[in-house]
Short mmCIF file of C-alpha atoms and ligand atoms in Angstrom, two decimals:
data_model
loop_
_atom_site.label_atom_id
_atom_site.label_comp_id
_atom_site.label_asym_id
_atom_site.label_seq_id
_atom_site.Cartn_x
_atom_site.Cartn_y
_atom_site.Cartn_z
CA UNK A 264 -34.52 96.41 128.32
CA UNK A 265 -35.56 99.96 128.06
CA UNK A 266 -38.21 100.64 125.53
CA UNK A 267 -37.36 104.30 123.47
CA UNK A 268 -40.12 106.30 123.68
CA UNK A 269 -40.64 108.05 120.32
CA UNK A 270 -43.92 109.56 120.98
CA UNK A 271 -42.76 111.36 124.15
CA UNK A 272 -39.28 112.44 122.15
CA UNK A 273 -41.47 113.47 119.04
CA UNK A 274 -43.47 115.43 121.62
CA UNK A 275 -40.75 117.36 122.86
CA UNK A 276 -39.32 118.31 119.76
CA UNK A 277 -42.65 119.52 118.61
CA UNK A 278 -43.13 121.67 121.78
CA UNK A 279 -39.68 123.06 120.79
CA UNK A 280 -40.81 123.81 117.60
CA UNK A 281 -44.24 125.31 118.56
CA UNK A 282 -42.19 127.86 120.92
CA UNK A 283 -39.87 128.96 117.76
CA UNK A 284 -42.88 129.36 115.47
CA UNK A 285 -44.57 131.58 117.94
CA UNK A 286 -41.53 133.66 118.28
CA UNK A 287 -41.34 134.36 114.16
CA UNK A 288 -42.45 137.51 113.07
CA UNK A 289 -44.51 137.84 109.74
CA UNK A 290 -45.60 134.92 107.74
CA UNK A 291 -45.57 131.45 109.40
CA UNK A 292 -43.94 128.56 107.67
CA UNK A 293 -45.92 126.71 105.34
CA UNK A 294 -45.60 123.10 103.80
CA UNK A 295 -47.63 121.83 100.96
CA UNK A 296 -48.45 118.13 101.18
CA UNK A 297 -49.26 116.44 98.11
CA UNK A 298 -50.78 113.12 97.94
CA UNK A 299 -51.64 111.10 94.85
CA UNK A 300 -54.42 108.60 95.02
CA UNK A 301 -56.06 107.19 97.93
CA UNK A 302 -53.48 104.86 99.45
CA UNK A 303 -54.89 104.07 102.95
CA UNK A 304 -51.57 104.04 104.61
CA UNK A 305 -50.37 107.54 102.84
CA UNK A 306 -53.91 108.83 103.94
CA UNK A 307 -53.18 108.42 107.41
CA UNK A 308 -49.48 109.67 107.26
CA UNK A 309 -50.65 112.69 105.60
CA UNK A 310 -53.30 113.40 108.16
CA UNK A 311 -50.87 113.28 110.87
CA UNK A 312 -48.57 115.42 109.26
CA UNK A 313 -51.26 117.97 108.60
CA UNK A 314 -52.42 117.52 112.58
CA UNK A 315 -48.77 118.08 113.51
CA UNK A 316 -48.51 121.30 111.28
CA UNK A 317 -51.59 122.79 112.76
CA UNK A 318 -50.43 121.93 116.30
CA UNK A 319 -46.91 124.01 115.92
CA UNK A 320 -48.45 126.88 113.94
CA UNK A 321 -47.20 125.63 110.58
CA UNK A 322 -49.68 126.22 107.81
CA UNK A 323 -50.22 123.29 105.60
CA UNK A 324 -51.68 122.96 102.00
CA UNK A 325 -53.12 119.75 101.27
CA UNK A 326 -53.29 119.01 97.26
CA UNK A 327 -54.98 115.79 96.09
CA UNK A 328 -54.52 114.90 92.65
CA UNK A 329 -56.51 111.99 91.51
CA UNK A 330 -54.48 108.84 90.84
CA UNK A 331 -55.15 109.39 87.20
CA UNK A 332 -52.70 112.26 87.03
CA UNK A 333 -50.06 112.14 84.59
CA UNK A 334 -46.44 112.59 85.46
CA UNK A 335 -46.05 115.94 83.38
CA UNK A 336 -48.94 117.29 85.29
CA UNK A 337 -47.75 116.44 88.39
CA UNK A 338 -44.58 118.03 87.41
CA UNK A 339 -46.41 121.29 86.46
CA UNK A 340 -47.95 121.14 89.88
CA UNK A 341 -44.68 120.98 91.41
CA UNK A 342 -43.38 123.94 89.39
CA UNK A 343 -46.30 126.05 90.44
CA UNK A 344 -45.53 125.38 94.21
CA UNK A 345 -41.43 125.75 93.43
CA UNK A 346 -42.37 129.19 92.23
CA UNK A 347 -45.05 130.21 95.17
CA UNK A 348 -43.29 132.49 97.70
CA UNK A 349 -46.03 131.61 100.28
CA UNK A 350 -44.72 128.07 100.36
CA UNK A 351 -41.59 126.82 102.20
CA UNK A 352 -41.81 123.29 101.90
CA UNK A 353 -42.97 120.55 99.48
CA UNK A 354 -43.69 116.82 100.01
CA UNK A 355 -44.86 114.47 97.60
CA UNK A 356 -46.11 111.26 99.59
CA UNK A 357 -44.32 108.08 98.65
CA UNK A 358 -45.49 105.41 97.13
CA UNK A 359 -46.71 107.39 93.92
CA UNK A 360 -49.14 105.46 91.52
CA UNK A 361 -47.46 102.46 89.41
CA UNK A 362 -45.98 103.85 86.26
CA UNK A 363 -44.68 107.24 87.79
CA UNK A 364 -41.04 107.56 88.19
CA UNK A 365 -40.68 108.63 91.88
CA UNK A 366 -36.80 109.92 91.68
CA UNK A 367 -37.87 112.14 88.88
CA UNK A 368 -40.57 113.43 91.05
CA UNK A 369 -38.50 114.10 93.81
CA UNK A 370 -35.93 115.73 91.73
CA UNK A 371 -38.52 117.91 90.44
CA UNK A 372 -39.09 119.75 93.72
CA UNK A 373 -36.59 122.64 94.00
CA UNK A 374 -33.69 121.70 96.26
CA UNK A 375 -34.43 124.66 98.91
CA UNK A 376 -37.84 123.29 99.40
CA UNK A 377 -37.31 119.75 99.64
CA UNK A 378 -38.09 119.17 103.13
CA UNK A 379 -38.21 115.35 102.68
CA UNK A 380 -34.32 115.53 101.71
CA UNK A 381 -34.51 113.33 98.42
CA UNK A 382 -33.38 115.88 95.76
CA UNK A 383 -29.89 115.05 94.33
CA UNK A 384 -28.54 118.30 95.89
CA UNK A 385 -29.70 117.34 99.36
CA UNK A 386 -28.25 113.69 99.26
CA UNK A 387 -25.16 115.18 97.73
CA UNK A 388 -24.82 117.60 100.73
CA UNK A 389 -25.44 114.69 103.39
CA UNK A 390 -22.55 112.97 101.56
CA UNK A 391 -20.44 116.09 101.88
CA UNK A 392 -21.60 116.53 105.50
CA UNK A 393 -22.84 120.18 104.42
CA UNK A 394 -25.56 120.73 106.83
CA UNK A 395 -27.09 123.66 104.87
CA UNK A 396 -29.30 120.86 103.19
CA UNK A 397 -32.30 118.91 104.49
CA UNK A 398 -31.91 115.49 105.60
CA UNK A 399 -34.45 112.69 104.96
CA UNK A 400 -37.01 112.90 107.97
CA UNK A 401 -36.86 109.14 108.86
CA UNK A 402 -33.05 108.83 109.12
CA UNK A 403 -32.86 112.38 110.77
CA UNK A 404 -35.44 111.29 113.25
CA UNK A 405 -33.55 108.04 114.12
CA UNK A 406 -30.36 109.88 114.86
CA UNK A 407 -32.21 112.24 116.98
CA UNK A 408 -33.96 109.17 118.66
CA UNK A 409 -30.40 107.79 119.40
CA UNK A 410 -29.00 111.13 120.66
CA UNK A 411 -31.94 111.94 123.04
CA UNK A 412 -31.77 108.41 124.50
CA UNK A 413 -28.29 109.11 125.24
CA UNK A 414 -26.84 106.28 122.65
CA UNK A 415 -23.40 107.60 121.59
CA UNK A 416 -22.34 105.93 118.20
CA UNK A 417 -18.67 106.51 118.29
CA UNK A 418 -16.80 103.35 117.82
CA UNK A 419 -19.79 101.37 117.74
CA UNK A 420 -20.77 98.83 115.09
CA UNK A 421 -24.26 100.19 113.45
CA UNK A 422 -25.73 97.48 111.22
CA UNK A 423 -28.27 98.94 108.93
CA UNK A 424 -30.88 96.54 107.31
CA UNK A 425 -31.87 97.78 103.86
CA UNK A 426 -30.47 100.19 101.41
CA UNK A 427 -33.40 102.28 100.32
CA UNK A 428 -33.35 105.92 99.15
CA UNK A 429 -35.69 106.78 102.04
CA UNK A 430 -33.81 105.36 105.01
CA UNK A 431 -30.96 102.75 104.47
CA UNK A 432 -28.76 104.77 102.46
CA UNK A 433 -29.05 108.16 104.35
CA UNK A 434 -29.16 106.72 107.75
CA UNK A 435 -25.83 104.88 107.08
CA UNK A 436 -24.28 108.26 105.90
CA UNK A 437 -25.71 109.84 108.98
CA UNK A 438 -24.24 107.14 111.24
CA UNK A 439 -20.73 107.25 109.86
CA UNK A 440 -20.60 111.35 109.38
CA UNK A 441 -17.85 113.18 111.58
CA UNK A 442 -20.47 114.51 114.13
CA UNK A 443 -20.77 114.45 118.03
CA UNK A 444 -23.22 111.65 118.02
CA UNK A 445 -22.27 109.77 115.08
CA UNK A 446 -18.95 108.34 114.09
CA UNK A 447 -20.05 104.98 113.87
CA UNK A 448 -18.65 101.88 111.95
CA UNK A 449 -21.40 101.18 109.56
CA UNK A 450 -22.28 98.04 107.56
CA UNK A 451 -25.15 98.01 105.18
CA UNK A 452 -27.17 94.59 104.46
CA UNK A 453 -29.61 93.98 101.88
CA UNK A 454 -31.55 91.18 100.06
CA UNK A 455 -28.35 89.82 98.49
CA UNK A 456 -26.28 89.91 101.55
CA UNK A 457 -24.99 86.32 102.57
CA UNK A 458 -24.73 85.07 106.06
CA UNK A 459 -27.06 87.92 107.37
CA UNK A 460 -27.57 86.76 110.76
CA UNK A 461 -23.64 86.45 111.13
CA UNK A 462 -23.45 90.22 110.37
CA UNK A 463 -26.56 91.46 112.24
CA UNK A 464 -25.43 89.68 115.24
CA UNK A 465 -22.37 91.83 115.48
CA UNK A 466 -24.27 95.12 115.59
CA UNK A 467 -23.99 97.10 118.75
CA UNK A 468 -26.92 99.09 117.02
CA UNK A 469 -28.99 97.36 114.65
CA UNK A 470 -31.52 99.54 112.42
CA UNK A 471 -34.06 97.27 110.76
CA UNK A 472 -35.42 99.10 107.65
CA UNK A 473 -36.43 96.41 105.05
CA UNK A 474 -40.05 96.35 104.88
CA UNK A 475 -40.90 92.77 106.20
CA UNK A 476 -43.00 92.18 109.05
CA UNK A 477 -41.10 90.42 112.06
CA UNK A 478 -38.32 89.87 109.93
CA UNK A 479 -35.44 90.54 112.59
CA UNK A 480 -35.85 87.51 115.10
CA UNK A 481 -33.86 86.77 118.30
CA UNK A 482 -30.76 84.54 116.59
CA UNK A 483 -30.05 87.72 114.68
CA UNK A 484 -29.47 90.05 117.43
CA UNK A 485 -26.55 90.38 119.88
CA UNK A 486 -27.53 90.23 123.59
CA UNK A 487 -27.41 94.25 124.95
CA UNK A 488 -27.67 95.76 121.28
CA UNK A 489 -29.90 98.54 120.58
CA UNK A 490 -32.79 97.78 118.53
CA UNK A 491 -34.25 100.59 116.03
CA UNK A 492 -37.09 99.26 114.20
CA UNK A 493 -38.14 101.24 111.21
CA UNK A 494 -40.88 98.79 109.87
CA UNK A 495 -44.62 100.00 109.54
CA UNK A 496 -46.03 96.75 108.13
CA UNK A 497 -50.08 96.33 107.78
CA UNK A 498 -50.57 92.60 108.78
CA UNK A 499 -54.41 91.13 108.37
CA UNK A 500 -55.91 90.96 111.84
CA UNK A 501 -59.53 90.23 111.90
CA UNK A 502 -59.62 91.26 115.79
CA UNK A 503 -58.95 94.95 114.98
CA UNK A 504 -61.81 96.96 113.78
CA UNK A 505 -59.49 98.36 110.94
CA UNK A 506 -58.90 94.79 109.79
CA UNK A 507 -55.25 95.02 110.37
CA UNK A 508 -52.77 95.40 113.09
CA UNK A 509 -49.30 97.56 112.58
CA UNK A 510 -45.99 95.33 113.14
CA UNK A 511 -42.51 96.35 112.71
CA UNK A 512 -39.54 94.78 110.93
CA UNK A 513 -38.56 93.16 114.14
CA UNK A 514 -40.41 90.12 115.95
CA UNK A 515 -40.69 92.32 119.13
CA UNK A 516 -41.81 89.46 121.74
CA UNK A 517 -38.88 87.48 121.18
CA UNK A 518 -36.12 90.09 120.24
CA UNK A 519 -37.07 93.06 122.93
CA UNK A 520 -35.89 90.85 126.08
CA UNK A 521 -32.35 90.85 124.59
CA UNK A 522 -32.10 94.31 123.85
CA UNK A 523 -30.52 97.03 126.05
CA UNK A 524 -33.10 99.53 124.20
CA UNK A 525 -35.64 99.08 121.66
CA UNK A 526 -38.04 101.00 119.74
CA UNK A 527 -41.84 99.96 119.77
CA UNK A 528 -43.93 99.90 116.75
CA UNK A 529 -46.23 101.85 116.80
CA UNK A 530 -44.79 104.50 119.00
CA UNK A 531 -40.98 104.52 118.14
CA UNK A 532 -39.48 106.06 114.61
CA UNK A 533 -42.83 106.70 112.89
CA UNK A 534 -43.74 109.97 115.16
CA UNK A 535 -40.00 111.19 114.85
CA UNK A 536 -40.21 111.38 110.79
CA UNK A 537 -43.26 113.66 111.50
CA UNK A 538 -41.15 115.83 114.07
CA UNK A 539 -38.21 115.95 111.95
CA UNK A 540 -40.51 116.93 108.84
CA UNK A 541 -41.73 119.83 110.81
CA UNK A 542 -38.16 120.61 111.82
CA UNK A 543 -37.24 121.03 108.08
CA UNK A 544 -40.16 123.02 107.30
CA UNK A 545 -39.16 125.58 109.89
CA UNK A 546 -35.37 125.45 108.66
CA UNK A 547 -36.83 126.01 105.08
CA UNK A 548 -38.71 129.10 106.07
CA UNK A 549 -35.67 130.28 108.02
CA UNK A 550 -33.52 129.86 105.24
CA UNK A 551 -35.67 131.16 102.47
CA UNK A 552 -36.90 134.12 104.38
CA UNK A 553 -33.11 134.91 104.44
CA UNK A 554 -32.51 134.70 100.97
CA UNK A 555 -35.70 136.71 100.17
CA UNK A 556 -36.40 134.20 97.51
N1 GUN B 659 -43.21 107.35 102.56
C1 GUN B 659 -42.79 106.67 103.76
N2 GUN B 659 -41.79 107.57 104.33
C2 GUN B 659 -41.87 108.76 103.33
C3 GUN B 659 -41.03 110.09 104.00
O1 GUN B 659 -40.27 110.01 104.59
N3 GUN B 659 -41.69 110.88 102.73
C4 GUN B 659 -42.46 110.73 101.64
N4 GUN B 659 -42.58 111.87 101.04
N5 GUN B 659 -43.24 109.53 101.67
C5 GUN B 659 -42.52 108.50 102.60
#
């Protein structure tokens, strides 16, 4: 069994971005990070995004509306960022407070600044295999992790557990795309799937993105499979200072001995999401400068 080191691969990408940003003439790329309310996981993710931006030389602008902000006021805030020529990318951290229509908020972000890749135009471009759009960061990070670990998907059976807008759906499209490292046969499973273990056992590459702690057990995995664990579940743990420990969607102790390769949690997919967000921000800056918006 080989551990896929997401921290190392993300560090490589960050170093590459740092070099390319240093070589840019003029204004540096800028990302606006919008975090509504005080969700503890969101605080930690957005802080990581800020720190990584600074490390690369990307400017970040942190915007912290209160949890009581109305959806219309959030739209107005996004409209302001959409027309601000000094902002290249806009990220509104999910989850948003209850009662807000998250998809409507994602659609409000101008497609050419949508570094999260959740806008209809960018999802449409993904389906059309048009590379001028932005690909959602976690799916793009998973594909990069597989590529840089030497896992070619052509002819392989990729099973995706989960059908979310943020991971399941876009990663299925990427894995089946007609690109050098993709061309997989893809099955997407979800909460209504019958005989789930029988399907996941067929996977050459299993991508677990269902948000249920340690859901994938040894009986669900084919020996020799590559397992990508997208889960970031906080489970209570009194022995930790924070009061919780982070665990994936895979029961690592029993599944990992079976795998040819597996991502740990933390240190697998998580750091890749941030690295690919930075890649998208540099791309937005390049495209937006070229079209002099
Ligand atoms: N919450 C969990 N993953 C993501 C992501 O990729 N982008 C945003 N904006 N929020 C998230």
